[in-house]
């Protein structure tokens, strides 16, 4: 008992300030109940130090209150209130920047269009390009390893496979129930949708080399998303300059997922912002300093919020240690209402336990 406690103390002492903050806000479950039939309850976490820009906005704009220490409002006029952190130059927070309709539009696109080949996803390495994954999940289809002795039509889009060194899988037209007890290698499309972690738009990022590979085929970033990024980037741009959206990485989070502390440092010009849009369940965002030993600031990210990181802020470690999927804290009621129609129930099911982040960059 005492040895275990002393080991924990040593481990805590060796952790960086950023790692300690990640551990503080990460989702853990109480182990108080031994019954497997009872739903696991998230362990309580102290959120008193988390900056809530929604509350700051309501207090400052609606009630004429004072701003908290070290938080200021950008003086230039924009469509939305833009908050700055005095100790993190180049960081901008725009609460509620996207309307509910815009949020729903980009949630839909993130699941149906953005993972489409030739855009790459985390599934490429194992399954090759997968076309129409969301539709397959909605229709309860399965993926079958190519060469398995299974009948049924397959999606023609899988002929776009560029990963010839790994097994290729096809979406079968047979429902998942047809494969119960079958010896072929198959996996429900719904399971792969839940395991979707990232997709890339525009110039493709090579995760193995941590660099952009301009030779890889890709779909152009949609014009509407480019226009949104250009509009949102304006607070971080020098007057007279324009932001050029050239690449985007879409991150997908499920309950218990986190994004560890990291830097986005593969673009040539760090004076240009990363435009980061949050969709779905509420999350905690950590913004540290130039070292992992610097104490990070924690803040809530809600669906529709936009964060800009430019200049010095590009050198700051940042990450997402927690998303909230419980009804009390997820704060997605407007999205639930929008996705309540029968044809959108698959989107509703997904968004209730997920968060999507679209971050757009100027590469060159």
XYZ file of C-alpha atoms in Angstrom, residues 17-336:
320
model
C 2.813 21.127 -15.728
C 1.006 20.394 -18.980
C 0.794 16.675 -18.244
C -0.531 17.346 -14.760
C -3.288 19.523 -16.225
C -4.165 16.806 -18.748
C -4.427 14.286 -15.929
C -6.546 16.684 -13.866
C -9.223 17.130 -16.540
C -9.092 13.729 -18.219
C -12.190 11.530 -17.971
C -11.949 8.941 -15.202
C -14.704 6.764 -13.821
C -15.504 6.117 -10.178
C -14.692 2.609 -9.026
C -17.080 2.731 -6.080
C -19.573 0.264 -7.523
C -18.700 -3.372 -8.165
C -21.875 -4.116 -10.092
C -21.270 -4.376 -13.833
C -24.960 -3.676 -14.433
C -24.749 -0.139 -13.099
C -23.712 2.605 -15.498
C -20.235 3.899 -14.787
C -20.244 7.401 -13.345
C -17.613 9.981 -14.352
C -15.374 11.024 -11.497
C -16.058 14.578 -10.335
C -13.551 17.161 -11.542
C -12.857 20.675 -10.284
C -13.742 23.063 -13.121
C -13.434 26.262 -11.092
C -10.245 27.357 -12.895
C -11.583 26.756 -16.419
C -12.127 29.992 -18.360
C -15.700 30.224 -19.655
C -15.744 32.737 -22.504
C -19.493 32.301 -22.967
C -20.064 33.532 -19.424
C -17.481 36.285 -19.903
C -19.309 37.417 -23.043
C -22.702 37.427 -21.318
C -21.340 39.330 -18.340
C -19.354 41.841 -20.374
C -21.812 42.516 -23.208
C -25.224 41.905 -21.688
C -24.681 43.126 -18.154
C -21.888 45.636 -18.569
C -19.566 43.775 -16.222
C -15.793 43.957 -16.010
C -13.509 41.598 -17.851
C -11.527 39.046 -15.816
C -7.806 39.755 -15.323
C -5.578 39.140 -18.361
C -8.542 38.946 -20.768
C -9.189 41.760 -23.238
C -11.425 42.436 -26.224
C -9.916 43.119 -29.625
C -10.537 46.726 -30.530
C -11.064 46.259 -34.255
C -14.619 45.749 -35.447
C -15.692 42.261 -36.490
C -18.972 40.411 -36.756
C -18.400 38.835 -33.325
C -16.707 39.720 -30.060
C -13.086 38.558 -30.124
C -11.310 37.868 -26.836
C -7.524 37.948 -26.369
C -5.281 36.617 -23.617
C -2.676 39.182 -22.604
C -0.178 36.485 -21.596
C -0.627 34.575 -24.870
C -0.096 37.043 -27.754
C -1.547 35.773 -31.023
C -4.323 33.763 -29.381
C -7.917 34.772 -30.127
C -11.186 33.240 -28.920
C -14.475 33.921 -30.726
C -17.397 32.426 -28.758
C -20.485 31.408 -30.718
C -18.919 32.390 -34.048
C -20.961 29.878 -36.069
C -24.755 29.818 -36.222
C -26.562 26.550 -35.428
C -27.283 26.084 -39.140
C -23.579 26.498 -39.946
C -22.633 24.043 -37.209
C -25.036 21.437 -38.582
C -23.772 21.996 -42.112
C -20.147 21.337 -41.178
C -20.975 18.400 -38.903
C -22.773 16.817 -41.853
C -19.900 17.565 -44.237
C -17.317 16.285 -41.740
C -19.017 12.893 -41.651
C -20.241 12.490 -45.234
C -17.857 14.421 -47.504
C -14.534 15.130 -45.812
C -13.477 11.459 -45.302
C -14.156 10.650 -48.968
C -11.220 9.475 -51.126
C -8.820 10.742 -52.268
C -8.750 12.564 -48.919
C -6.933 10.432 -46.371
C -8.117 9.263 -42.953
C -6.631 7.236 -40.114
C -8.311 4.174 -41.699
C -6.167 4.284 -44.848
C -3.248 2.455 -43.278
C -5.293 -0.666 -42.517
C -8.348 -0.624 -44.756
C -7.283 1.553 -47.662
C -9.601 4.319 -48.860
C -13.217 3.809 -47.786
C -15.954 5.478 -49.779
C -19.316 6.449 -48.264
C -18.481 5.220 -44.754
C -21.214 7.290 -43.132
C -23.875 5.974 -45.541
C -22.677 2.417 -44.956
C -22.900 2.921 -41.194
C -26.364 4.431 -41.533
C -27.516 1.425 -43.581
C -25.841 -1.012 -41.155
C -23.468 -2.419 -43.775
C -20.129 -4.109 -43.163
C -16.632 -3.920 -44.598
C -15.278 -7.197 -45.923
C -11.633 -7.932 -46.623
C -11.015 -8.227 -50.336
C -10.563 -11.844 -51.312
C -13.052 -13.149 -48.752
C -15.529 -15.587 -50.276
C -18.518 -13.307 -49.856
C -21.095 -12.371 -52.425
C -22.684 -8.994 -52.798
C -21.902 -5.792 -54.598
C -19.235 -3.406 -53.382
C -18.724 0.298 -53.643
C -16.816 1.243 -56.785
C -15.035 4.035 -54.939
C -12.656 1.517 -53.376
C -10.936 1.206 -56.732
C -9.235 4.467 -55.720
C -7.008 2.539 -53.311
C -3.522 4.049 -53.232
C -2.279 1.975 -50.283
C -1.337 -1.135 -52.246
C 0.906 -2.485 -49.484
C -1.953 -3.046 -47.018
C -5.109 -5.194 -47.211
C -8.009 -3.590 -49.052
C -11.535 -3.795 -47.713
C -14.849 -3.298 -49.455
C -18.278 -2.220 -48.314
C -20.685 -5.075 -48.869
C -24.302 -4.466 -49.814
C -25.319 -7.199 -47.402
C -26.525 -6.027 -43.958
C -24.339 -6.691 -40.950
C -26.712 -9.381 -39.668
C -25.803 -11.539 -42.693
C -22.270 -11.995 -41.359
C -23.071 -13.254 -37.868
C -21.158 -16.507 -37.451
C -19.427 -16.142 -40.818
C -15.703 -16.902 -40.900
C -14.792 -14.122 -43.339
C -13.007 -11.044 -42.078
C -15.634 -8.347 -41.694
C -16.263 -5.303 -39.548
C -19.427 -3.207 -39.145
C -19.191 0.158 -40.867
C -20.695 1.740 -37.752
C -17.677 0.540 -35.766
C -15.283 2.153 -38.222
C -17.253 5.386 -38.157
C -16.809 5.458 -34.383
C -13.087 4.821 -34.833
C -12.676 7.650 -37.330
C -10.099 9.957 -35.718
C -8.951 12.292 -38.495
C -9.374 13.203 -42.127
C -7.450 15.682 -44.256
C -8.683 18.240 -46.786
C -6.723 20.183 -49.355
C -2.974 19.550 -49.234
C -2.480 16.194 -47.545
C -0.453 15.878 -44.358
C 1.876 12.859 -44.138
C 1.712 11.841 -40.484
C 4.634 9.417 -40.801
C 6.971 12.196 -41.977
C 5.200 15.092 -40.229
C 5.159 17.136 -43.411
C 2.821 18.059 -46.251
C 3.010 15.883 -49.346
C 1.916 18.051 -52.262
C 2.076 15.081 -54.640
C -0.790 13.206 -52.983
C -4.155 13.528 -54.738
C -6.773 15.400 -52.722
C -10.109 17.126 -52.854
C -10.104 20.899 -52.760
C -11.312 22.535 -49.560
C -14.944 23.518 -50.253
C -15.355 27.159 -51.242
C -17.858 27.771 -48.444
C -15.374 26.475 -45.853
C -12.606 28.622 -47.358
C -14.823 31.689 -47.132
C -15.668 30.865 -43.511
C -11.980 30.457 -42.647
C -11.024 33.705 -44.379
C -13.736 35.576 -42.484
C -12.820 34.059 -39.119
C -9.066 34.557 -39.632
C -9.433 38.322 -40.037
C -8.791 39.245 -36.359
C -5.366 37.581 -36.516
C -4.348 39.024 -39.884
C -2.400 42.200 -40.583
C -4.633 44.792 -42.218
C -4.495 44.390 -45.974
C -3.398 40.740 -45.877
C -5.637 37.805 -46.770
C -5.636 34.308 -45.294
C -5.216 31.508 -47.867
C -6.825 28.216 -46.749
C -4.635 25.479 -48.232
C -5.057 22.504 -45.900
C -7.374 21.329 -43.165
C -7.229 18.549 -40.612
C -10.525 17.325 -39.177
C -10.314 15.631 -35.770
C -13.060 13.369 -34.436
C -13.448 12.748 -30.694
C -15.568 10.197 -28.864
C -16.255 9.840 -25.160
C -12.983 9.409 -23.290
C -10.844 10.565 -26.230
C -8.238 13.254 -25.791
C -5.679 15.112 -27.904
C -2.349 15.274 -26.148
C -0.270 18.430 -25.866
C 1.445 19.279 -29.143
C 2.594 22.045 -31.486
C 1.292 22.740 -34.997
C 4.600 23.708 -36.530
C 4.710 22.247 -40.044
C 3.521 25.380 -41.883
C 6.065 27.830 -43.308
C 4.644 31.119 -42.041
C 3.657 31.040 -38.367
C 2.395 34.604 -38.530
C -0.676 33.206 -40.317
C -3.288 31.729 -37.976
C -4.617 28.249 -37.590
C -8.408 28.635 -37.725
C -9.925 26.040 -35.401
C -13.683 25.431 -35.310
C -15.419 23.340 -32.624
C -18.524 21.289 -33.367
C -20.582 18.967 -31.170
C -20.068 18.231 -27.486
C -18.363 20.724 -25.206
C -14.659 20.210 -24.483
C -11.819 21.536 -22.366
C -8.936 23.128 -24.279
C -5.505 23.559 -22.702
C -3.239 26.362 -23.882
C 0.250 26.143 -22.468
C 3.454 28.008 -23.145
C 6.592 27.343 -25.174
C 7.586 24.592 -22.753
C 5.542 21.736 -21.366
C 6.681 22.940 -17.959
C 4.694 26.172 -18.362
C 1.364 26.105 -16.518
C -1.411 25.847 -19.126
C -4.669 27.774 -19.137
C -7.855 25.712 -19.356
C -10.959 26.942 -21.195
C -14.276 25.536 -22.390
C -14.849 25.003 -26.099
C -18.482 24.798 -27.189
C -20.039 23.962 -30.511
C -19.695 27.007 -32.762
C -16.666 28.497 -30.993
C -13.639 29.471 -33.079
C -10.035 29.702 -31.869
C -7.209 31.435 -33.748
C -3.528 30.777 -33.053
C -0.981 32.979 -34.818
C 2.481 34.405 -34.187
C 3.781 33.615 -30.703
C 0.713 31.486 -29.937
C 1.836 29.050 -32.643
C 4.767 28.192 -30.359
C 2.490 27.247 -27.454
C 1.703 23.653 -26.551
C -2.018 22.932 -26.657
C -4.384 19.990 -26.451
C -7.857 18.699 -25.565
C -7.895 16.486 -22.446
C -11.661 16.093 -22.137
C -14.969 16.199 -23.947
C -18.305 16.139 -22.131
C -20.886 13.718 -23.492
C -23.316 13.677 -20.565
C -26.584 15.521 -21.139
C -25.933 18.046 -18.376
C -22.566 19.247 -19.704
C -22.492 18.495 -23.457
C -24.570 21.620 -24.280
C -25.797 20.432 -27.678
C -29.572 20.946 -27.318
C -29.794 23.209 -30.423
C -27.997 20.559 -32.494
C -30.272 17.822 -31.169
